[in-house]
């Protein structure tokens, strides 16, 4: 005997119990965590390159904006394999992302699903298009934080790490010292 009582469900040929037809539903499930760390930055800041260097992940890397359209998650493991950290390469944000400009909310939702924000900033600053203003690394950081806060107040209260990228470019030391 299987110990399953027909009164409580669990139909079988042994007890000749036949369950009733179930309900059919479409359910949307939202993943609440994709990684421990989310790489946050504007397009072409070097987020994908960083992820590729610190993990075995193989994100798409290109010298044009919006190479990354969906997160790539890599894993960093310490030397004795006792600690693993998942890092998500989040698609680059643009000003107005909080208003859902471009794919703003889709990209911002990925950031919302990480515990630590690692801002990847180009030491030379950022300019999405020649018709738009050039931003220094300090301004870039401020604008990114503003987008996050306008999207979800309190998001920048999470632990933040800033990584200055492209330090091998001309004038990088001077730009870094201003930051």
PDB file of C-alpha atoms in Angstrom:
ATOM      1  CA  UNK A   1       0.000   0.000   0.000  1.00  0.00           C
ATOM      2  CA  UNK A   2       1.318   3.416  -0.920  1.00  0.00           C
ATOM      3  CA  UNK A   3      -0.266   5.098   2.089  1.00  0.00           C
ATOM      4  CA  UNK A   4      -2.101   7.590  -0.155  1.00  0.00           C
ATOM      5  CA  UNK A   5      -5.745   7.978   0.743  1.00  0.00           C
ATOM      6  CA  UNK A   6      -8.218   8.708  -2.061  1.00  0.00           C
ATOM      7  CA  UNK A   7     -10.017  11.133   0.247  1.00  0.00           C
ATOM      8  CA  UNK A   8      -6.974  13.426   0.137  1.00  0.00           C
ATOM      9  CA  UNK A   9      -6.123  12.971  -3.527  1.00  0.00           C
ATOM     10  CA  UNK A  10      -3.374  10.842  -4.960  1.00  0.00           C
ATOM     11  CA  UNK A  11      -5.275   8.729  -7.440  1.00  0.00           C
ATOM     12  CA  UNK A  12      -3.922   5.388  -8.562  1.00  0.00           C
ATOM     13  CA  UNK A  13      -5.048   2.138 -10.143  1.00  0.00           C
ATOM     14  CA  UNK A  14      -4.848   0.482  -6.704  1.00  0.00           C
ATOM     15  CA  UNK A  15      -7.469   2.670  -5.043  1.00  0.00           C
ATOM     16  CA  UNK A  16      -9.470   3.334  -8.230  1.00  0.00           C
ATOM     17  CA  UNK A  17      -9.492   7.059  -7.462  1.00  0.00           C
ATOM     18  CA  UNK A  18      -9.423   9.408 -10.439  1.00  0.00           C
ATOM     19  CA  UNK A  19      -8.636  13.042  -9.714  1.00  0.00           C
ATOM     20  CA  UNK A  20     -10.620  15.923 -11.124  1.00  0.00           C
ATOM     21  CA  UNK A  21      -9.380  17.989 -14.030  1.00  0.00           C
ATOM     22  CA  UNK A  22      -7.216  20.878 -12.812  1.00  0.00           C
ATOM     23  CA  UNK A  23      -7.472  24.541 -13.663  1.00  0.00           C
ATOM     24  CA  UNK A  24      -5.436  25.983 -16.513  1.00  0.00           C
ATOM     25  CA  UNK A  25      -3.734  29.344 -16.009  1.00  0.00           C
ATOM     26  CA  UNK A  26      -1.054  31.498 -17.510  1.00  0.00           C
ATOM     27  CA  UNK A  27       1.237  32.740 -14.787  1.00  0.00           C
ATOM     28  CA  UNK A  28       3.987  35.338 -15.123  1.00  0.00           C
ATOM     29  CA  UNK A  29       6.906  34.627 -12.795  1.00  0.00           C
ATOM     30  CA  UNK A  30       9.417  37.390 -12.104  1.00  0.00           C
ATOM     31  CA  UNK A  31      12.952  36.390 -11.194  1.00  0.00           C
ATOM     32  CA  UNK A  32      13.905  38.534  -8.203  1.00  0.00           C
ATOM     33  CA  UNK A  33      17.654  37.943  -8.266  1.00  0.00           C
ATOM     34  CA  UNK A  34      19.917  37.415 -11.248  1.00  0.00           C
ATOM     35  CA  UNK A  35      23.306  38.062  -9.647  1.00  0.00           C
ATOM     36  CA  UNK A  36      25.172  39.219  -6.573  1.00  0.00           C
ATOM     37  CA  UNK A  37      26.784  42.103  -8.482  1.00  0.00           C
ATOM     38  CA  UNK A  38      25.390  44.150 -11.358  1.00  0.00           C
ATOM     39  CA  UNK A  39      27.716  46.029 -13.719  1.00  0.00           C
ATOM     40  CA  UNK A  40      26.139  49.457 -14.225  1.00  0.00           C
ATOM     41  CA  UNK A  41      27.213  52.046 -16.772  1.00  0.00           C
ATOM     42  CA  UNK A  42      26.611  53.805 -20.028  1.00  0.00           C
ATOM     43  CA  UNK A  43      27.133  51.988 -23.343  1.00  0.00           C
ATOM     44  CA  UNK A  44      30.762  51.170 -24.209  1.00  0.00           C
ATOM     45  CA  UNK A  45      32.066  51.741 -20.684  1.00  0.00           C
ATOM     46  CA  UNK A  46      33.707  48.305 -20.727  1.00  0.00           C
ATOM     47  CA  UNK A  47      31.210  46.290 -18.675  1.00  0.00           C
ATOM     48  CA  UNK A  48      31.274  43.285 -21.012  1.00  0.00           C
ATOM     49  CA  UNK A  49      35.070  43.372 -21.288  1.00  0.00           C
ATOM     50  CA  UNK A  50      35.384  43.427 -17.502  1.00  0.00           C
ATOM     51  CA  UNK A  51      33.019  40.470 -17.100  1.00  0.00           C
ATOM     52  CA  UNK A  52      34.925  38.520 -19.752  1.00  0.00           C
ATOM     53  CA  UNK A  53      38.234  39.177 -17.956  1.00  0.00           C
ATOM     54  CA  UNK A  54      37.140  38.182 -14.443  1.00  0.00           C
ATOM     55  CA  UNK A  55      34.979  35.168 -15.325  1.00  0.00           C
ATOM     56  CA  UNK A  56      34.591  32.434 -17.911  1.00  0.00           C
ATOM     57  CA  UNK A  57      31.557  34.248 -19.353  1.00  0.00           C
ATOM     58  CA  UNK A  58      31.716  35.154 -23.034  1.00  0.00           C
ATOM     59  CA  UNK A  59      29.641  38.314 -23.415  1.00  0.00           C
ATOM     60  CA  UNK A  60      29.310  39.912 -26.833  1.00  0.00           C
ATOM     61  CA  UNK A  61      31.890  42.705 -27.079  1.00  0.00           C
ATOM     62  CA  UNK A  62      31.835  45.423 -29.729  1.00  0.00           C
ATOM     63  CA  UNK A  63      33.001  48.984 -30.262  1.00  0.00           C
ATOM     64  CA  UNK A  64      29.485  50.291 -30.793  1.00  0.00           C
ATOM     65  CA  UNK A  65      26.722  51.254 -28.350  1.00  0.00           C
ATOM     66  CA  UNK A  66      24.214  48.664 -27.172  1.00  0.00           C
ATOM     67  CA  UNK A  67      26.267  45.570 -27.967  1.00  0.00           C
ATOM     68  CA  UNK A  68      24.682  44.038 -24.862  1.00  0.00           C
ATOM     69  CA  UNK A  69      20.897  43.738 -25.132  1.00  0.00           C
ATOM     70  CA  UNK A  70      20.303  41.201 -22.385  1.00  0.00           C
ATOM     71  CA  UNK A  71      22.320  40.427 -19.259  1.00  0.00           C
ATOM     72  CA  UNK A  72      25.174  37.976 -19.346  1.00  0.00           C
ATOM     73  CA  UNK A  73      25.998  36.406 -15.993  1.00  0.00           C
ATOM     74  CA  UNK A  74      29.463  35.183 -15.136  1.00  0.00           C
ATOM     75  CA  UNK A  75      30.784  33.597 -11.991  1.00  0.00           C
ATOM     76  CA  UNK A  76      33.925  34.543 -10.113  1.00  0.00           C
ATOM     77  CA  UNK A  77      35.342  31.866  -7.817  1.00  0.00           C
ATOM     78  CA  UNK A  78      38.072  32.426  -5.258  1.00  0.00           C
ATOM     79  CA  UNK A  79      41.261  30.339  -5.244  1.00  0.00           C
ATOM     80  CA  UNK A  80      40.060  27.631  -2.850  1.00  0.00           C
ATOM     81  CA  UNK A  81      36.581  27.490  -4.449  1.00  0.00           C
ATOM     82  CA  UNK A  82      34.913  28.330  -1.138  1.00  0.00           C
ATOM     83  CA  UNK A  83      33.156  31.473  -2.402  1.00  0.00           C
ATOM     84  CA  UNK A  84      31.343  32.182  -5.654  1.00  0.00           C
ATOM     85  CA  UNK A  85      30.046  35.541  -6.788  1.00  0.00           C
ATOM     86  CA  UNK A  86      27.667  35.930  -9.730  1.00  0.00           C
ATOM     87  CA  UNK A  87      28.237  39.095 -11.773  1.00  0.00           C
ATOM     88  CA  UNK A  88      25.718  40.370 -14.328  1.00  0.00           C
ATOM     89  CA  UNK A  89      26.709  42.473 -17.326  1.00  0.00           C
ATOM     90  CA  UNK A  90      23.707  44.814 -17.547  1.00  0.00           C
ATOM     91  CA  UNK A  91      22.955  46.538 -20.871  1.00  0.00           C
ATOM     92  CA  UNK A  92      24.118  50.162 -20.996  1.00  0.00           C
ATOM     93  CA  UNK A  93      21.766  52.829 -19.722  1.00  0.00           C
ATOM     94  CA  UNK A  94      20.943  56.147 -21.343  1.00  0.00           C
ATOM     95  CA  UNK A  95      19.629  59.364 -19.859  1.00  0.00           C
ATOM     96  CA  UNK A  96      15.876  59.064 -19.615  1.00  0.00           C
ATOM     97  CA  UNK A  97      15.952  55.320 -18.951  1.00  0.00           C
ATOM     98  CA  UNK A  98      13.772  55.908 -15.873  1.00  0.00           C
ATOM     99  CA  UNK A  99      11.110  57.282 -18.270  1.00  0.00           C
ATOM    100  CA  UNK A 100      11.441  54.050 -20.272  1.00  0.00           C
ATOM    101  CA  UNK A 101      13.403  55.765 -23.051  1.00  0.00           C
ATOM    102  CA  UNK A 102      14.877  53.090 -25.285  1.00  0.00           C
ATOM    103  CA  UNK A 103      14.597  49.855 -23.335  1.00  0.00           C
ATOM    104  CA  UNK A 104      15.055  51.745 -20.078  1.00  0.00           C
ATOM    105  CA  UNK A 105      12.726  49.868 -17.740  1.00  0.00           C
ATOM    106  CA  UNK A 106      13.781  46.492 -19.127  1.00  0.00           C
ATOM    107  CA  UNK A 107      17.445  47.325 -18.453  1.00  0.00           C
ATOM    108  CA  UNK A 108      16.742  48.953 -15.076  1.00  0.00           C
ATOM    109  CA  UNK A 109      14.780  45.911 -13.888  1.00  0.00           C
ATOM    110  CA  UNK A 110      17.951  43.857 -14.274  1.00  0.00           C
ATOM    111  CA  UNK A 111      19.845  46.267 -12.005  1.00  0.00           C
ATOM    112  CA  UNK A 112      17.024  46.001  -9.474  1.00  0.00           C
ATOM    113  CA  UNK A 113      17.723  42.245  -9.296  1.00  0.00           C
ATOM    114  CA  UNK A 114      21.295  42.565  -8.019  1.00  0.00           C
ATOM    115  CA  UNK A 115      22.599  43.129  -4.480  1.00  0.00           C
ATOM    116  CA  UNK A 116      25.723  45.202  -5.194  1.00  0.00           C
ATOM    117  CA  UNK A 117      26.100  47.886  -7.876  1.00  0.00           C
ATOM    118  CA  UNK A 118      29.485  48.026  -9.588  1.00  0.00           C
ATOM    119  CA  UNK A 119      29.601  51.199 -11.679  1.00  0.00           C
ATOM    120  CA  UNK A 120      31.967  50.860 -14.630  1.00  0.00           C
ATOM    121  CA  UNK A 121      33.027  54.323 -15.791  1.00  0.00           C
ATOM    122  CA  UNK A 122      35.133  55.303 -18.791  1.00  0.00           C
ATOM    123  CA  UNK A 123      37.921  57.503 -17.410  1.00  0.00           C
ATOM    124  CA  UNK A 124      37.595  59.679 -20.535  1.00  0.00           C
ATOM    125  CA  UNK A 125      33.919  60.320 -19.818  1.00  0.00           C
ATOM    126  CA  UNK A 126      30.908  59.546 -21.977  1.00  0.00           C
ATOM    127  CA  UNK A 127      29.124  60.952 -25.007  1.00  0.00           C
ATOM    128  CA  UNK A 128      26.405  58.831 -26.629  1.00  0.00           C
ATOM    129  CA  UNK A 129      26.161  60.966 -29.762  1.00  0.00           C
ATOM    130  CA  UNK A 130      28.088  63.959 -31.111  1.00  0.00           C
ATOM    131  CA  UNK A 131      24.936  66.106 -30.742  1.00  0.00           C
ATOM    132  CA  UNK A 132      24.770  65.327 -27.016  1.00  0.00           C
ATOM    133  CA  UNK A 133      27.001  66.778 -24.279  1.00  0.00           C
ATOM    134  CA  UNK A 134      30.179  65.022 -23.202  1.00  0.00           C
ATOM    135  CA  UNK A 135      30.110  63.942 -19.543  1.00  0.00           C
ATOM    136  CA  UNK A 136      33.147  63.660 -17.292  1.00  0.00           C
ATOM    137  CA  UNK A 137      33.466  60.455 -15.238  1.00  0.00           C
ATOM    138  CA  UNK A 138      32.173  62.354 -12.189  1.00  0.00           C
ATOM    139  CA  UNK A 139      29.165  63.667 -14.145  1.00  0.00           C
ATOM    140  CA  UNK A 140      28.611  60.201 -15.610  1.00  0.00           C
ATOM    141  CA  UNK A 141      28.455  58.700 -12.121  1.00  0.00           C
ATOM    142  CA  UNK A 142      25.996  61.392 -11.010  1.00  0.00           C
ATOM    143  CA  UNK A 143      23.720  60.909 -14.012  1.00  0.00           C
ATOM    144  CA  UNK A 144      23.705  57.135 -13.601  1.00  0.00           C
ATOM    145  CA  UNK A 145      22.815  57.444  -9.899  1.00  0.00           C
ATOM    146  CA  UNK A 146      20.065  59.914 -10.820  1.00  0.00           C
ATOM    147  CA  UNK A 147      18.569  57.445 -13.338  1.00  0.00           C
ATOM    148  CA  UNK A 148      18.563  54.677 -10.744  1.00  0.00           C
ATOM    149  CA  UNK A 149      16.955  56.849  -8.075  1.00  0.00           C
ATOM    150  CA  UNK A 150      14.294  58.232 -10.436  1.00  0.00           C
ATOM    151  CA  UNK A 151      13.450  54.672 -11.459  1.00  0.00           C
ATOM    152  CA  UNK A 152      13.403  53.246  -7.930  1.00  0.00           C
ATOM    153  CA  UNK A 153      14.012  55.506  -4.934  1.00  0.00           C
ATOM    154  CA  UNK A 154      16.550  53.912  -2.590  1.00  0.00           C
ATOM    155  CA  UNK A 155      18.251  51.790  -5.278  1.00  0.00           C
ATOM    156  CA  UNK A 156      21.557  53.619  -4.758  1.00  0.00           C
ATOM    157  CA  UNK A 157      21.461  52.811  -1.044  1.00  0.00           C
ATOM    158  CA  UNK A 158      22.755  49.369  -1.974  1.00  0.00           C
ATOM    159  CA  UNK A 159      26.500  48.820  -1.690  1.00  0.00           C
ATOM    160  CA  UNK A 160      28.290  50.631  -4.524  1.00  0.00           C
ATOM    161  CA  UNK A 161      31.727  50.021  -6.002  1.00  0.00           C
ATOM    162  CA  UNK A 162      33.174  52.269  -8.722  1.00  0.00           C
ATOM    163  CA  UNK A 163      35.595  50.844 -11.296  1.00  0.00           C
ATOM    164  CA  UNK A 164      37.364  53.341 -13.528  1.00  0.00           C
ATOM    165  CA  UNK A 165      38.016  51.728 -16.889  1.00  0.00           C
ATOM    166  CA  UNK A 166      40.325  52.494 -19.827  1.00  0.00           C
ATOM    167  CA  UNK A 167      43.099  53.714 -17.557  1.00  0.00           C
ATOM    168  CA  UNK A 168      45.615  52.901 -20.310  1.00  0.00           C
ATOM    169  CA  UNK A 169      44.358  55.790 -22.489  1.00  0.00           C
ATOM    170  CA  UNK A 170      46.178  59.114 -22.881  1.00  0.00           C
ATOM    171  CA  UNK A 171      45.385  61.579 -20.100  1.00  0.00           C
ATOM    172  CA  UNK A 172      43.734  58.913 -17.935  1.00  0.00           C
ATOM    173  CA  UNK A 173      45.775  59.762 -14.824  1.00  0.00           C
ATOM    174  CA  UNK A 174      44.737  63.437 -15.031  1.00  0.00           C
ATOM    175  CA  UNK A 175      41.064  62.536 -15.523  1.00  0.00           C
ATOM    176  CA  UNK A 176      41.198  60.032 -12.674  1.00  0.00           C
ATOM    177  CA  UNK A 177      42.736  62.554 -10.281  1.00  0.00           C
ATOM    178  CA  UNK A 178      39.786  64.914 -10.918  1.00  0.00           C
ATOM    179  CA  UNK A 179      37.279  62.188 -10.049  1.00  0.00           C
TER     180      UNK A 179
END
